[in-house]
JSON list of C-alpha atoms in Angstrom, two decimals:
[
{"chain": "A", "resi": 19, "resn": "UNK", "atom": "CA", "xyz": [-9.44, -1.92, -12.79]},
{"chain": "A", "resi": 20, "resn": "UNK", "atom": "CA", "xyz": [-6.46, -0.34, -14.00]},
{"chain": "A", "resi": 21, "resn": "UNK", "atom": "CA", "xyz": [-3.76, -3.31, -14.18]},
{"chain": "A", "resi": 22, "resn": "UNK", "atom": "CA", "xyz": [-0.03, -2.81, -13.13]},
{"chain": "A", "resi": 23, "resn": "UNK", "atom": "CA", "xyz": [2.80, -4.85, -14.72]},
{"chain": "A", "resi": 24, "resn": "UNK", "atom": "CA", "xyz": [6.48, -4.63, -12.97]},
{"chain": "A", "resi": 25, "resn": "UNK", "atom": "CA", "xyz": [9.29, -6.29, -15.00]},
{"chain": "A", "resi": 26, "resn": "UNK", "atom": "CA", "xyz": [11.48, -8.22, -13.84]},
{"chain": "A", "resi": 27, "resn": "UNK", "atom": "CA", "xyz": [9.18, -10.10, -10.99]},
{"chain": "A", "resi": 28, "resn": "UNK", "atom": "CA", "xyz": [13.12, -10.43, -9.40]},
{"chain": "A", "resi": 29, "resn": "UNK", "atom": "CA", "xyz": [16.43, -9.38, -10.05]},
{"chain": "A", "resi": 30, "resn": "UNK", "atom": "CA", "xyz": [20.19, -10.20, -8.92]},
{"chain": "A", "resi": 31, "resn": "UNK", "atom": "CA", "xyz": [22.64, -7.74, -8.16]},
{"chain": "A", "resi": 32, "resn": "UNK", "atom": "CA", "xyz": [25.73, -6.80, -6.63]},
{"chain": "A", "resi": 33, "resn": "UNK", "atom": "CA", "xyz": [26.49, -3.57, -4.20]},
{"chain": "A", "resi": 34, "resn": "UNK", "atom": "CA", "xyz": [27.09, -1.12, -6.05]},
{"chain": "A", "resi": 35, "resn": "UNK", "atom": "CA", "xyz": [25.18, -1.96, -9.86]},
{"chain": "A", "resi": 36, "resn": "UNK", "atom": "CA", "xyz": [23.02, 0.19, -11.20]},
{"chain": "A", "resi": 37, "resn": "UNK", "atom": "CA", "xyz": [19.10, -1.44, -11.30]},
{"chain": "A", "resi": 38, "resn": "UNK", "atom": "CA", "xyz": [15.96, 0.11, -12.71]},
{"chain": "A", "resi": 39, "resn": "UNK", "atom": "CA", "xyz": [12.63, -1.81, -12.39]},
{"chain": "A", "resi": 40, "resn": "UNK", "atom": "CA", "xyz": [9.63, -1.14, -14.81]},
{"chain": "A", "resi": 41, "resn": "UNK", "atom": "CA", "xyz": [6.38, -0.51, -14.37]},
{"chain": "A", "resi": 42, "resn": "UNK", "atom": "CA", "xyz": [3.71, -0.57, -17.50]},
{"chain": "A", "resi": 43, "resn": "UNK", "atom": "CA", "xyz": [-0.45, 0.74, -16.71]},
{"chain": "A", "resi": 44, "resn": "UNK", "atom": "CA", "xyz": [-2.52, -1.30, -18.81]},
{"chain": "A", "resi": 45, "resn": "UNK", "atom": "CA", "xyz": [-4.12, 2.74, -19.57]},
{"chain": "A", "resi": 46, "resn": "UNK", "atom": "CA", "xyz": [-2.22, 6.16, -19.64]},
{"chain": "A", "resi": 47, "resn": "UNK", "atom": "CA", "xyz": [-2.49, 7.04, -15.60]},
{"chain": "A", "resi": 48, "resn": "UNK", "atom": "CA", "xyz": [-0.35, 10.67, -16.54]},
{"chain": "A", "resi": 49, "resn": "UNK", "atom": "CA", "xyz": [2.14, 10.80, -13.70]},
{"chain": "A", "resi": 50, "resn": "UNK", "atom": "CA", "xyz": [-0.18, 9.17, -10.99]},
{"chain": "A", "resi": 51, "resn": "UNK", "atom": "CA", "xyz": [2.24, 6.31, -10.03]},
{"chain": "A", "resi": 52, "resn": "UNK", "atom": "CA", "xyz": [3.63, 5.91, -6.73]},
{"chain": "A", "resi": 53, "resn": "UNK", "atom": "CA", "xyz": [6.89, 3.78, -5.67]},
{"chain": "A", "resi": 54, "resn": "UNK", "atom": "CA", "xyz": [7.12, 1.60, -2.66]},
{"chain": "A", "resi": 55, "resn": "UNK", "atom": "CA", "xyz": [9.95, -0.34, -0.41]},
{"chain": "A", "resi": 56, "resn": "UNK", "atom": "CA", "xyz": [9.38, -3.38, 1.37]},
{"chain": "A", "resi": 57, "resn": "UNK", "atom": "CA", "xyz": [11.74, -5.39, 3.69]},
{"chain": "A", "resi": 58, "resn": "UNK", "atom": "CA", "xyz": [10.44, -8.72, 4.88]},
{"chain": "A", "resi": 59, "resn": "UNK", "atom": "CA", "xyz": [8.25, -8.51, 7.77]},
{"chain": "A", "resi": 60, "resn": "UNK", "atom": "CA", "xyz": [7.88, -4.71, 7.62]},
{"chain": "A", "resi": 61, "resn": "UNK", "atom": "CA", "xyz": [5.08, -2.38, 6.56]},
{"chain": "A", "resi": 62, "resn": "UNK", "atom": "CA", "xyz": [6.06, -0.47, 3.14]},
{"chain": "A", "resi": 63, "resn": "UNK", "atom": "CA", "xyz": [8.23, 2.58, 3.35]},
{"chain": "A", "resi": 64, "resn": "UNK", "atom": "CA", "xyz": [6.88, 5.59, 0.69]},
{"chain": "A", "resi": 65, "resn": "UNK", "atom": "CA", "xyz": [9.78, 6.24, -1.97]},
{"chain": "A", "resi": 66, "resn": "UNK", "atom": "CA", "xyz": [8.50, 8.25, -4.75]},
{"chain": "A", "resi": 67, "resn": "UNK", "atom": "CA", "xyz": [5.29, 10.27, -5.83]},
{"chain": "A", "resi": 68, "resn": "UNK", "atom": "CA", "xyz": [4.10, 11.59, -8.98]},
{"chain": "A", "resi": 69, "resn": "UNK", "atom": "CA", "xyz": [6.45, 8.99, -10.97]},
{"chain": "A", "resi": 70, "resn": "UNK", "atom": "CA", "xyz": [9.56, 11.04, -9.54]},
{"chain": "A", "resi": 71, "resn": "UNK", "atom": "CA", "xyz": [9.19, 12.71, -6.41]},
{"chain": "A", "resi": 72, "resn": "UNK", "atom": "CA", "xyz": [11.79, 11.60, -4.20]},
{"chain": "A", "resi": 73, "resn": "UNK", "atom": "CA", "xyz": [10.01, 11.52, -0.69]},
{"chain": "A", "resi": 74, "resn": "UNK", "atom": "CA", "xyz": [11.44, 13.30, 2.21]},
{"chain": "A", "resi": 75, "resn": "UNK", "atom": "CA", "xyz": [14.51, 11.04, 3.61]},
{"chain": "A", "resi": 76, "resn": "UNK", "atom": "CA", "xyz": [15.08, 8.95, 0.93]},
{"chain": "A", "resi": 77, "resn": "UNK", "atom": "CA", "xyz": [18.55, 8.75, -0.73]},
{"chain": "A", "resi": 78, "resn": "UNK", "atom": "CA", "xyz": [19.03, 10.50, -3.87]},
{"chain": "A", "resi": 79, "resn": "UNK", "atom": "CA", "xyz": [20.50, 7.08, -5.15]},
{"chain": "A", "resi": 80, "resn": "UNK", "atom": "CA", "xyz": [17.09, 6.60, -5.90]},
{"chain": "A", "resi": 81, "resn": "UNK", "atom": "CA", "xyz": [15.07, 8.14, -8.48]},
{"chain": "A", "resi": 82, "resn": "UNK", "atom": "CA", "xyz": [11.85, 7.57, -10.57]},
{"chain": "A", "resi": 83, "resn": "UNK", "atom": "CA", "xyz": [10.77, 8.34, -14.31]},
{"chain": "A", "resi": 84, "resn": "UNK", "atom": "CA", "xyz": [8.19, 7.97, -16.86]},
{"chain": "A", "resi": 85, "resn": "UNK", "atom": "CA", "xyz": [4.64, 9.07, -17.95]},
{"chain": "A", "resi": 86, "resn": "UNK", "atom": "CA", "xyz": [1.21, 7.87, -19.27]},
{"chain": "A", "resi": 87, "resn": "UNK", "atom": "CA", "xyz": [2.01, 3.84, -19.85]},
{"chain": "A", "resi": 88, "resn": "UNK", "atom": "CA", "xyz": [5.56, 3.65, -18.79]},
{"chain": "A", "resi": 89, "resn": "UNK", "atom": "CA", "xyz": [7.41, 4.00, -15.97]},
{"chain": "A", "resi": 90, "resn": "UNK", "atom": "CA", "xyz": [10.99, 3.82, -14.24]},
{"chain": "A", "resi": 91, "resn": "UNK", "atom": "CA", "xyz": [12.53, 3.33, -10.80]},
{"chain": "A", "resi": 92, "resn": "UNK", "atom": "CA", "xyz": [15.98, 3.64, -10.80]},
{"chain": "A", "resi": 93, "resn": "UNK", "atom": "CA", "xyz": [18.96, 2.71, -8.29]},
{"chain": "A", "resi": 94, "resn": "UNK", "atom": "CA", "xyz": [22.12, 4.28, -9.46]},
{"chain": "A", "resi": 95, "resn": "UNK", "atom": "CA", "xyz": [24.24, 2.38, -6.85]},
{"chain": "A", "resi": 96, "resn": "UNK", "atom": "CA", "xyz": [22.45, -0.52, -5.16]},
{"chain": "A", "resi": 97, "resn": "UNK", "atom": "CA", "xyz": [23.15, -0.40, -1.28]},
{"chain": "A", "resi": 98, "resn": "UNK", "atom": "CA", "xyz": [22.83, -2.91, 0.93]},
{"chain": "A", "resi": 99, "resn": "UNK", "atom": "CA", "xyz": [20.09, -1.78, 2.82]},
{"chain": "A", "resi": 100, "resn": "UNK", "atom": "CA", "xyz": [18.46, -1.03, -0.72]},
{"chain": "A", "resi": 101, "resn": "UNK", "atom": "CA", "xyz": [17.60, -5.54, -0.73]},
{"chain": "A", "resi": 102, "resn": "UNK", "atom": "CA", "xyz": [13.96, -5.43, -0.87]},
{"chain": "A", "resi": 103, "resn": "UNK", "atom": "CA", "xyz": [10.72, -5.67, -2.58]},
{"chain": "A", "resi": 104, "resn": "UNK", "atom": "CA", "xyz": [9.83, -2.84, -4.74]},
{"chain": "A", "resi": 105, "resn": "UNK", "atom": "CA", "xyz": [5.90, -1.73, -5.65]},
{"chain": "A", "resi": 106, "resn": "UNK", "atom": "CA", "xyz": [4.20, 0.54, -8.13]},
{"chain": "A", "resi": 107, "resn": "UNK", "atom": "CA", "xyz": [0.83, 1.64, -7.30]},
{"chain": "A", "resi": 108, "resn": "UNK", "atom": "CA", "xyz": [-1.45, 4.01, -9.63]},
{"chain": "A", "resi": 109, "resn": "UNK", "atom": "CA", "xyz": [-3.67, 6.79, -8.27]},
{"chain": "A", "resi": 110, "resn": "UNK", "atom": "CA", "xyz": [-5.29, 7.44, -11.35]},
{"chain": "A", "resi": 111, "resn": "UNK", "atom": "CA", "xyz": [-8.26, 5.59, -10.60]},
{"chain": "A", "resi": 112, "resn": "UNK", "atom": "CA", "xyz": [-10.64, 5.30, -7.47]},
{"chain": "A", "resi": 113, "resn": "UNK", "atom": "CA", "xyz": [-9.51, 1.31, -7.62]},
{"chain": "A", "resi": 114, "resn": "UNK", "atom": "CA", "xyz": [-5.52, 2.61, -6.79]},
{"chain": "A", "resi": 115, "resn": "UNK", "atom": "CA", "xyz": [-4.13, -1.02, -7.97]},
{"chain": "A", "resi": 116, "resn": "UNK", "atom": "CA", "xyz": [-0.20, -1.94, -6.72]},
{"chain": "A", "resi": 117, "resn": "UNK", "atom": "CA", "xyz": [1.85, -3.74, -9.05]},
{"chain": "A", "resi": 118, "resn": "UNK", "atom": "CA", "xyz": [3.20, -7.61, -8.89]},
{"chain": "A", "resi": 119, "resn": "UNK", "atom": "CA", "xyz": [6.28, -6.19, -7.23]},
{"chain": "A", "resi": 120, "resn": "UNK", "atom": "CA", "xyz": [9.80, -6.57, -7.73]},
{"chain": "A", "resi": 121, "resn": "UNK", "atom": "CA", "xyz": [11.93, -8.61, -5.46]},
{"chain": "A", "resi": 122, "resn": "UNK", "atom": "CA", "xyz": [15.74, -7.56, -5.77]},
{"chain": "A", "resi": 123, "resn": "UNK", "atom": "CA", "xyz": [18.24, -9.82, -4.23]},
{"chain": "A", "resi": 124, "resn": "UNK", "atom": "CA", "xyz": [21.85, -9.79, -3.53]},
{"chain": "A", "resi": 125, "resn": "UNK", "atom": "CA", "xyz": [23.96, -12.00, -6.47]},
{"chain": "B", "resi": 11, "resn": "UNK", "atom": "CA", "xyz": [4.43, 12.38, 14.33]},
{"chain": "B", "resi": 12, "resn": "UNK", "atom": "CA", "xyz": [2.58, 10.71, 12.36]},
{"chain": "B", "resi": 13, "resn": "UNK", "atom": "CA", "xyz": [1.54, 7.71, 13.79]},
{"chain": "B", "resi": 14, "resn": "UNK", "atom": "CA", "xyz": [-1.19, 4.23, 12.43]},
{"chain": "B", "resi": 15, "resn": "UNK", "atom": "CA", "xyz": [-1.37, 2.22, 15.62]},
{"chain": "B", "resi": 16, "resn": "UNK", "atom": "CA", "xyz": [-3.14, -1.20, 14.30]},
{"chain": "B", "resi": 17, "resn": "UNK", "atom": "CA", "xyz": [-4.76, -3.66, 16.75]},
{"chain": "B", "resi": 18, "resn": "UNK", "atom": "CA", "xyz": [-2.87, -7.30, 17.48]},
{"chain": "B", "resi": 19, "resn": "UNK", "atom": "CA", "xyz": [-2.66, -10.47, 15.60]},
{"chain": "B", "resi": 20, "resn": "UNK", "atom": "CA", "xyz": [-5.67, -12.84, 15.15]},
{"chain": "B", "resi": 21, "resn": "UNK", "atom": "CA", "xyz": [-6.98, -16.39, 15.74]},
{"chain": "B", "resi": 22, "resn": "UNK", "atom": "CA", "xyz": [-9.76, -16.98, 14.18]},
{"chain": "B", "resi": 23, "resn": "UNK", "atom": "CA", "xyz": [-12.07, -19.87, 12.63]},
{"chain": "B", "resi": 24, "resn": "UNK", "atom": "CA", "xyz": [-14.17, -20.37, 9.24]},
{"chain": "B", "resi": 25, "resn": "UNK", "atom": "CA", "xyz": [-17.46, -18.45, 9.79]},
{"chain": "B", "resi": 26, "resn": "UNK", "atom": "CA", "xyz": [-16.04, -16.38, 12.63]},
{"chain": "B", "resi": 27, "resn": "UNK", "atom": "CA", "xyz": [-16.68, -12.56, 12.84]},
{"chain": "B", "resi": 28, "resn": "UNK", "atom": "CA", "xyz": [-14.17, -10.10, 13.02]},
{"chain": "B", "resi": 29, "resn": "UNK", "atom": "CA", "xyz": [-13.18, -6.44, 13.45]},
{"chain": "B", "resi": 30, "resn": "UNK", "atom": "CA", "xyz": [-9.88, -5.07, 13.14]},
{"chain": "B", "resi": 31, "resn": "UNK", "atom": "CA", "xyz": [-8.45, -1.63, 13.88]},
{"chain": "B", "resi": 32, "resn": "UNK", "atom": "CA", "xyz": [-6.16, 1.50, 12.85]},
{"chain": "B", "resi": 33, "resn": "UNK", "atom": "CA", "xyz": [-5.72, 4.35, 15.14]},
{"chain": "B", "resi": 34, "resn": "UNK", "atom": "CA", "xyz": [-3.42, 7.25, 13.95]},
{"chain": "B", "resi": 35, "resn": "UNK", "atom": "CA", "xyz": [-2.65, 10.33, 15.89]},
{"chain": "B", "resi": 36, "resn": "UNK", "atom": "CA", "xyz": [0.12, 12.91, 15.17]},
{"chain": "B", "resi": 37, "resn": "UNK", "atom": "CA", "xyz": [-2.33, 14.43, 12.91]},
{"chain": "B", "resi": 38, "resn": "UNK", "atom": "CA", "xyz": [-6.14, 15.51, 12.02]},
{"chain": "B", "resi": 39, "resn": "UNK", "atom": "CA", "xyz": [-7.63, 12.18, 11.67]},
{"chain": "B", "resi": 40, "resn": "UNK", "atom": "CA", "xyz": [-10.55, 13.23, 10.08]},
{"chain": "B", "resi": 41, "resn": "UNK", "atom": "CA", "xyz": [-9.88, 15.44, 6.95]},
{"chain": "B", "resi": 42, "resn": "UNK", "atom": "CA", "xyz": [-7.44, 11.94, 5.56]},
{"chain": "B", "resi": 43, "resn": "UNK", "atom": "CA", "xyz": [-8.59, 9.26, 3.94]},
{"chain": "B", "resi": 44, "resn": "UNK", "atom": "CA", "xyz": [-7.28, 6.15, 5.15]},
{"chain": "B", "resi": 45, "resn": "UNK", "atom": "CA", "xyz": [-6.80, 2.69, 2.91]},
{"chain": "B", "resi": 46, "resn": "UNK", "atom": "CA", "xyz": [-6.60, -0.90, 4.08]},
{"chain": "B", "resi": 47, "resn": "UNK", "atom": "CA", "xyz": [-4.19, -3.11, 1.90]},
{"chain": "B", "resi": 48, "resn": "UNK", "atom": "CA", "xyz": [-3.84, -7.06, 2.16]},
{"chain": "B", "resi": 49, "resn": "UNK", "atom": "CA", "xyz": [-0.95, -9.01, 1.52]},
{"chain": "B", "resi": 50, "resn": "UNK", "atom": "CA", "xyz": [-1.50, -12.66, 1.54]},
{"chain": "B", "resi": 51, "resn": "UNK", "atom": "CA", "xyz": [1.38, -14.56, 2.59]},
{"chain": "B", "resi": 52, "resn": "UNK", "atom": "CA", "xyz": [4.54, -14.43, 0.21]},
{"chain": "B", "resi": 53, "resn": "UNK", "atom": "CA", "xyz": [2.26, -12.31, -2.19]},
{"chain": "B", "resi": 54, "resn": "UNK", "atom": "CA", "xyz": [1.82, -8.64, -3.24]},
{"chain": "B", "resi": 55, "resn": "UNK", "atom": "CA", "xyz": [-0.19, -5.78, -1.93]},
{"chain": "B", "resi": 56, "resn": "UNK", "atom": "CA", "xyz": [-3.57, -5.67, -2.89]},
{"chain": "B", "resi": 57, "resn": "UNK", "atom": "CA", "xyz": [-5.52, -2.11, -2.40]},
{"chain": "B", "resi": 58, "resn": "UNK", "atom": "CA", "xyz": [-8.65, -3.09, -0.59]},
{"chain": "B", "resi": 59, "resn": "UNK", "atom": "CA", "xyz": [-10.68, 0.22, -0.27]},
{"chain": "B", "resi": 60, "resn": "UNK", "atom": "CA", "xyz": [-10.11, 3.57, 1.62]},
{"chain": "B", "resi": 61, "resn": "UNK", "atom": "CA", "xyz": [-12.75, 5.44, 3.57]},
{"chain": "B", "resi": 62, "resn": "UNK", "atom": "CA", "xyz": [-12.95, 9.47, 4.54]},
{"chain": "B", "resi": 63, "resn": "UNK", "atom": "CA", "xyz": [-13.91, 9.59, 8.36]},
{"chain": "B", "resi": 64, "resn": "UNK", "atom": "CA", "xyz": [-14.75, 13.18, 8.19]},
{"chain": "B", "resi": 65, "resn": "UNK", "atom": "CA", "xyz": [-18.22, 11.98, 6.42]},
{"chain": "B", "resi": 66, "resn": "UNK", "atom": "CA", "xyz": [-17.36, 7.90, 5.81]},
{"chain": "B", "resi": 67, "resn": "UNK", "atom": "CA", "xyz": [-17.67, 8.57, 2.35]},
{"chain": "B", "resi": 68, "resn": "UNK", "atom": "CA", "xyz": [-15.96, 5.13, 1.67]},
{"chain": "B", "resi": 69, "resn": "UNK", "atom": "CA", "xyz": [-14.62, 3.31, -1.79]},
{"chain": "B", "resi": 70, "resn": "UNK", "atom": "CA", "xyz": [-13.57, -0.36, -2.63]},
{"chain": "B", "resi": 71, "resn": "UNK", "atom": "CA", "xyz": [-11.59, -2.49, -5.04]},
{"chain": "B", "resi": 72, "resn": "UNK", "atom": "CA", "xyz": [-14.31, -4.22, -7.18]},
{"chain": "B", "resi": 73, "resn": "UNK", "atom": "CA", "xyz": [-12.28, -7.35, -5.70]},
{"chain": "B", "resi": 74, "resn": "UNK", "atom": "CA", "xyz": [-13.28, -6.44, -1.82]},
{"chain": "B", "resi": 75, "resn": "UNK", "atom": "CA", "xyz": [-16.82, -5.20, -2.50]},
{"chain": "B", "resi": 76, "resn": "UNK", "atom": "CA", "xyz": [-19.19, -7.33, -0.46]},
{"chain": "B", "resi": 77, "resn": "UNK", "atom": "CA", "xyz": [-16.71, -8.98, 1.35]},
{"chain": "B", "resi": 78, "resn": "UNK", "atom": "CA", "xyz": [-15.43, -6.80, 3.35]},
{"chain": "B", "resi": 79, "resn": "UNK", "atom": "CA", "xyz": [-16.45, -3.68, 5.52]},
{"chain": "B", "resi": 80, "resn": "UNK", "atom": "CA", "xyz": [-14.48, -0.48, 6.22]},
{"chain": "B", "resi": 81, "resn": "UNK", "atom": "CA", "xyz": [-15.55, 1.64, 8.92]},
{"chain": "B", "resi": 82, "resn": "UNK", "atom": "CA", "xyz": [-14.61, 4.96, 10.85]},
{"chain": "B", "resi": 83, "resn": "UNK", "atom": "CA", "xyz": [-14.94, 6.83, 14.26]},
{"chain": "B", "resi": 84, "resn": "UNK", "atom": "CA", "xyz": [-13.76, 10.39, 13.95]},
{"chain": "B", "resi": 85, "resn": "UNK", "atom": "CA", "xyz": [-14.22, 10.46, 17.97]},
{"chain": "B", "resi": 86, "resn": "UNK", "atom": "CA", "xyz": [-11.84, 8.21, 18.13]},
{"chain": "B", "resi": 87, "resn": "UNK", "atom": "CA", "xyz": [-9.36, 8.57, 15.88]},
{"chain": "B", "resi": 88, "resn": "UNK", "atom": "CA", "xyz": [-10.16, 5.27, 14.25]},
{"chain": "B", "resi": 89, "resn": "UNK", "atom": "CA", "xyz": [-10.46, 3.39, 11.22]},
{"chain": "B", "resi": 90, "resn": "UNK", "atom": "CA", "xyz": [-12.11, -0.51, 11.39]},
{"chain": "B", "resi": 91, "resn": "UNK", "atom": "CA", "xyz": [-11.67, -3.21, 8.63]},
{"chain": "B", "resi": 92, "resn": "UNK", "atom": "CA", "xyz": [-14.36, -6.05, 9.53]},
{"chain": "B", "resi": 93, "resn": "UNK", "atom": "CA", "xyz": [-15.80, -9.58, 8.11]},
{"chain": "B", "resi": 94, "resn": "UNK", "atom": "CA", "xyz": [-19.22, -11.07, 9.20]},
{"chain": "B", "resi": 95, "resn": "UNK", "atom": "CA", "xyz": [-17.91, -14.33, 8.38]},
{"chain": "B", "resi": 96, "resn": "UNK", "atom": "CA", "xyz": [-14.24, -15.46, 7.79]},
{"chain": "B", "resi": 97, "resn": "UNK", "atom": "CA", "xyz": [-12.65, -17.38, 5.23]},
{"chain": "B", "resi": 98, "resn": "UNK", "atom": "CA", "xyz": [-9.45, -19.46, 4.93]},
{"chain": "B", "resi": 99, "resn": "UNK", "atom": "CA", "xyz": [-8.37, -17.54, 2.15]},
{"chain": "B", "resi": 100, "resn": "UNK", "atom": "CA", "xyz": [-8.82, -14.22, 4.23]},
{"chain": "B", "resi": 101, "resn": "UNK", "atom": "CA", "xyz": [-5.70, -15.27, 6.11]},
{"chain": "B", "resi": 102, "resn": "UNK", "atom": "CA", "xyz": [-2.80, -12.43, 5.31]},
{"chain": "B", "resi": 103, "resn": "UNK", "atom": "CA", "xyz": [-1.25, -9.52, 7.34]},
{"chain": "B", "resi": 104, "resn": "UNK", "atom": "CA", "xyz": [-3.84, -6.41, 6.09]},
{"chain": "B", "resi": 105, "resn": "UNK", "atom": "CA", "xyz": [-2.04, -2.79, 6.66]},
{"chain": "B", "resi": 106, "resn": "UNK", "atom": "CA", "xyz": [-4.11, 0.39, 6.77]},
{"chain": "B", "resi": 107, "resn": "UNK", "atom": "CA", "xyz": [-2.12, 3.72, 5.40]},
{"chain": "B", "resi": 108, "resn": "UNK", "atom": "CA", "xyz": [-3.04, 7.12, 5.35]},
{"chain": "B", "resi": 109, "resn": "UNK", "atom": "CA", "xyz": [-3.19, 8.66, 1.09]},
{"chain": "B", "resi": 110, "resn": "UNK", "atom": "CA", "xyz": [-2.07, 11.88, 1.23]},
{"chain": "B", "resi": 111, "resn": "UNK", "atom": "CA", "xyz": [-4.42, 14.93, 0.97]},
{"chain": "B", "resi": 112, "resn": "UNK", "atom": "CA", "xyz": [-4.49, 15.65, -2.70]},
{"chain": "B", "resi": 113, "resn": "UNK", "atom": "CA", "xyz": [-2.85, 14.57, -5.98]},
{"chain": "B", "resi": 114, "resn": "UNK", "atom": "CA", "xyz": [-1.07, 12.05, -6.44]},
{"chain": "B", "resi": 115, "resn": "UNK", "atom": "CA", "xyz": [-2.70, 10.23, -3.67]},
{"chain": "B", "resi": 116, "resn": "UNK", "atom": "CA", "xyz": [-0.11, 8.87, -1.97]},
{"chain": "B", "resi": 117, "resn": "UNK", "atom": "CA", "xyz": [-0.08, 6.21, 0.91]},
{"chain": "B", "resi": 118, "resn": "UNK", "atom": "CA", "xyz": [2.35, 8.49, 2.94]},
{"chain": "B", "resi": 119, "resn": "UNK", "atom": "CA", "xyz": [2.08, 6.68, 6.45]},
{"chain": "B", "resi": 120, "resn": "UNK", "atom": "CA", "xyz": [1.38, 2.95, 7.25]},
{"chain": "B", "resi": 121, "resn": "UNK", "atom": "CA", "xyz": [0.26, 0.89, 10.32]},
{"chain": "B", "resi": 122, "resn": "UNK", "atom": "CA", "xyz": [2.67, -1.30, 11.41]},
{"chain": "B", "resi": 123, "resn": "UNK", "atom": "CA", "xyz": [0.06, -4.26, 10.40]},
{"chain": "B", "resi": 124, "resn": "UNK", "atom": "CA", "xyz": [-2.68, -7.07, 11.76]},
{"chain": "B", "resi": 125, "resn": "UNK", "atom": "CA", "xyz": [-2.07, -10.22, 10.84]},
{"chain": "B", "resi": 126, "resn": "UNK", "atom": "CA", "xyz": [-4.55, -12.65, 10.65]},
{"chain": "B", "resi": 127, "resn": "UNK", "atom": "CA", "xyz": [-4.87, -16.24, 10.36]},
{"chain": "B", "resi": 128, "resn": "UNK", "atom": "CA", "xyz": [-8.66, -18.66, 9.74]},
{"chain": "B", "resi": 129, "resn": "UNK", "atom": "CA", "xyz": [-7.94, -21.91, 10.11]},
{"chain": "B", "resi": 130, "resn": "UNK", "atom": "CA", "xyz": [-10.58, -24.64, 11.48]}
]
């Protein structure tokens, strides 16, 4: 399997901050990398495709980067709606593996 | 619309069978492939495995293989995730999503979840 590293495993923040999550393939995966949202007790909500398609309905605060290894998601003004659990997921392999996830939390 | 319409929370004991479901509509069911994910409780999303109906051409995680089985009925609009014999360590809320047809694969819709809970 293709292993999936997010850094930080959590992050503080205030409304407003600017907060980018990374996302490392333990293999070049080209720009197969998908983003996820999670609120508690909800089923994940589809952000980003292709390492930076922004998905249909989702604010342009939100944005996604990166090729091969390393990868980017990007809040350019943290909302607070946008306090959540955050997932990569690569679709470069039959075995499409999700990240650890990143838990961002209001400071 | 889209929809994944999954089947209701579970009881079950150690040893126990079980079958649980995903219905979507709001689309053609058979030409998508749909994926099961698990998410143990205050853990991450695992991918399970993700089956085609159209000919239940069907993949796994290396992690799931033999432990699980995923299932289809393209008459019905219906994707099945089952165990012949339940663990406490298969307790976890599992969530089927549709991947999107062609690159990059995307799980673009999701059930709203099953959970389910072994204990003895």
């Amino acid at each position: 399997d293709i292993q999936m590293t997010q850094s930080p495993s959590s992050l503080s923040a205030s409304v407003g901050d600017r907060v980018s999550i990374t996302c490392r393939a333990s293999q070049s995966i080209s720009t197969y990398l998908n983003w996820y949202q999670q609120k508690p007790g909800k089923a994940p909500n589809f952000l980003i495709s292709a390492a930076s398609n922004l998905q249909s309905g989702v604010p342009s605060r939100f944005s996604g980067s990166g090729s091969g290894t390393d990868f980017t998601l990007t809040i350019s003004s943290l909302q607070p709606e946008d306090f959540a659990t955050y997932y990569c997921q690569q679709t470069y392999s039959t075995s499409r593996t999700f990240g650890q996830g990143t838990k961002v939390e209001i400071k | 619309e889209v929809q994944l319409v999954q089947s209701g929370a579970e009881v079950k004991k150690p040893g126990e069978s079980l079958k649980i479901s995903c219905k979507g509509s709001g689309y053609t069911f058979n030409t998508y492939w749909i994926g099961w994910v698990r998410q143990m409780p205050g853990k991450g999303l695992e991918w399970m495995g993700i089956i085609y109906p159209f000919d239940s051409d069907t993949r796994y995680s290396p992690s799931f293989q033999g432990q699980v089985t995923i299932s289809a009925d393209k008459s019905i609009s219906t994707a099945f995730l089952q165990w012949s014999s339940l663990k406490a360590s298969d307790t976890a809320m599992y969530y089927c999503a549709r991947q999107s047809s062609g690159w990059p694969y995307s799980f673009d819709y999701w059930g709203q979840g099953t959970l389910v809970t072994v204990s003895s």
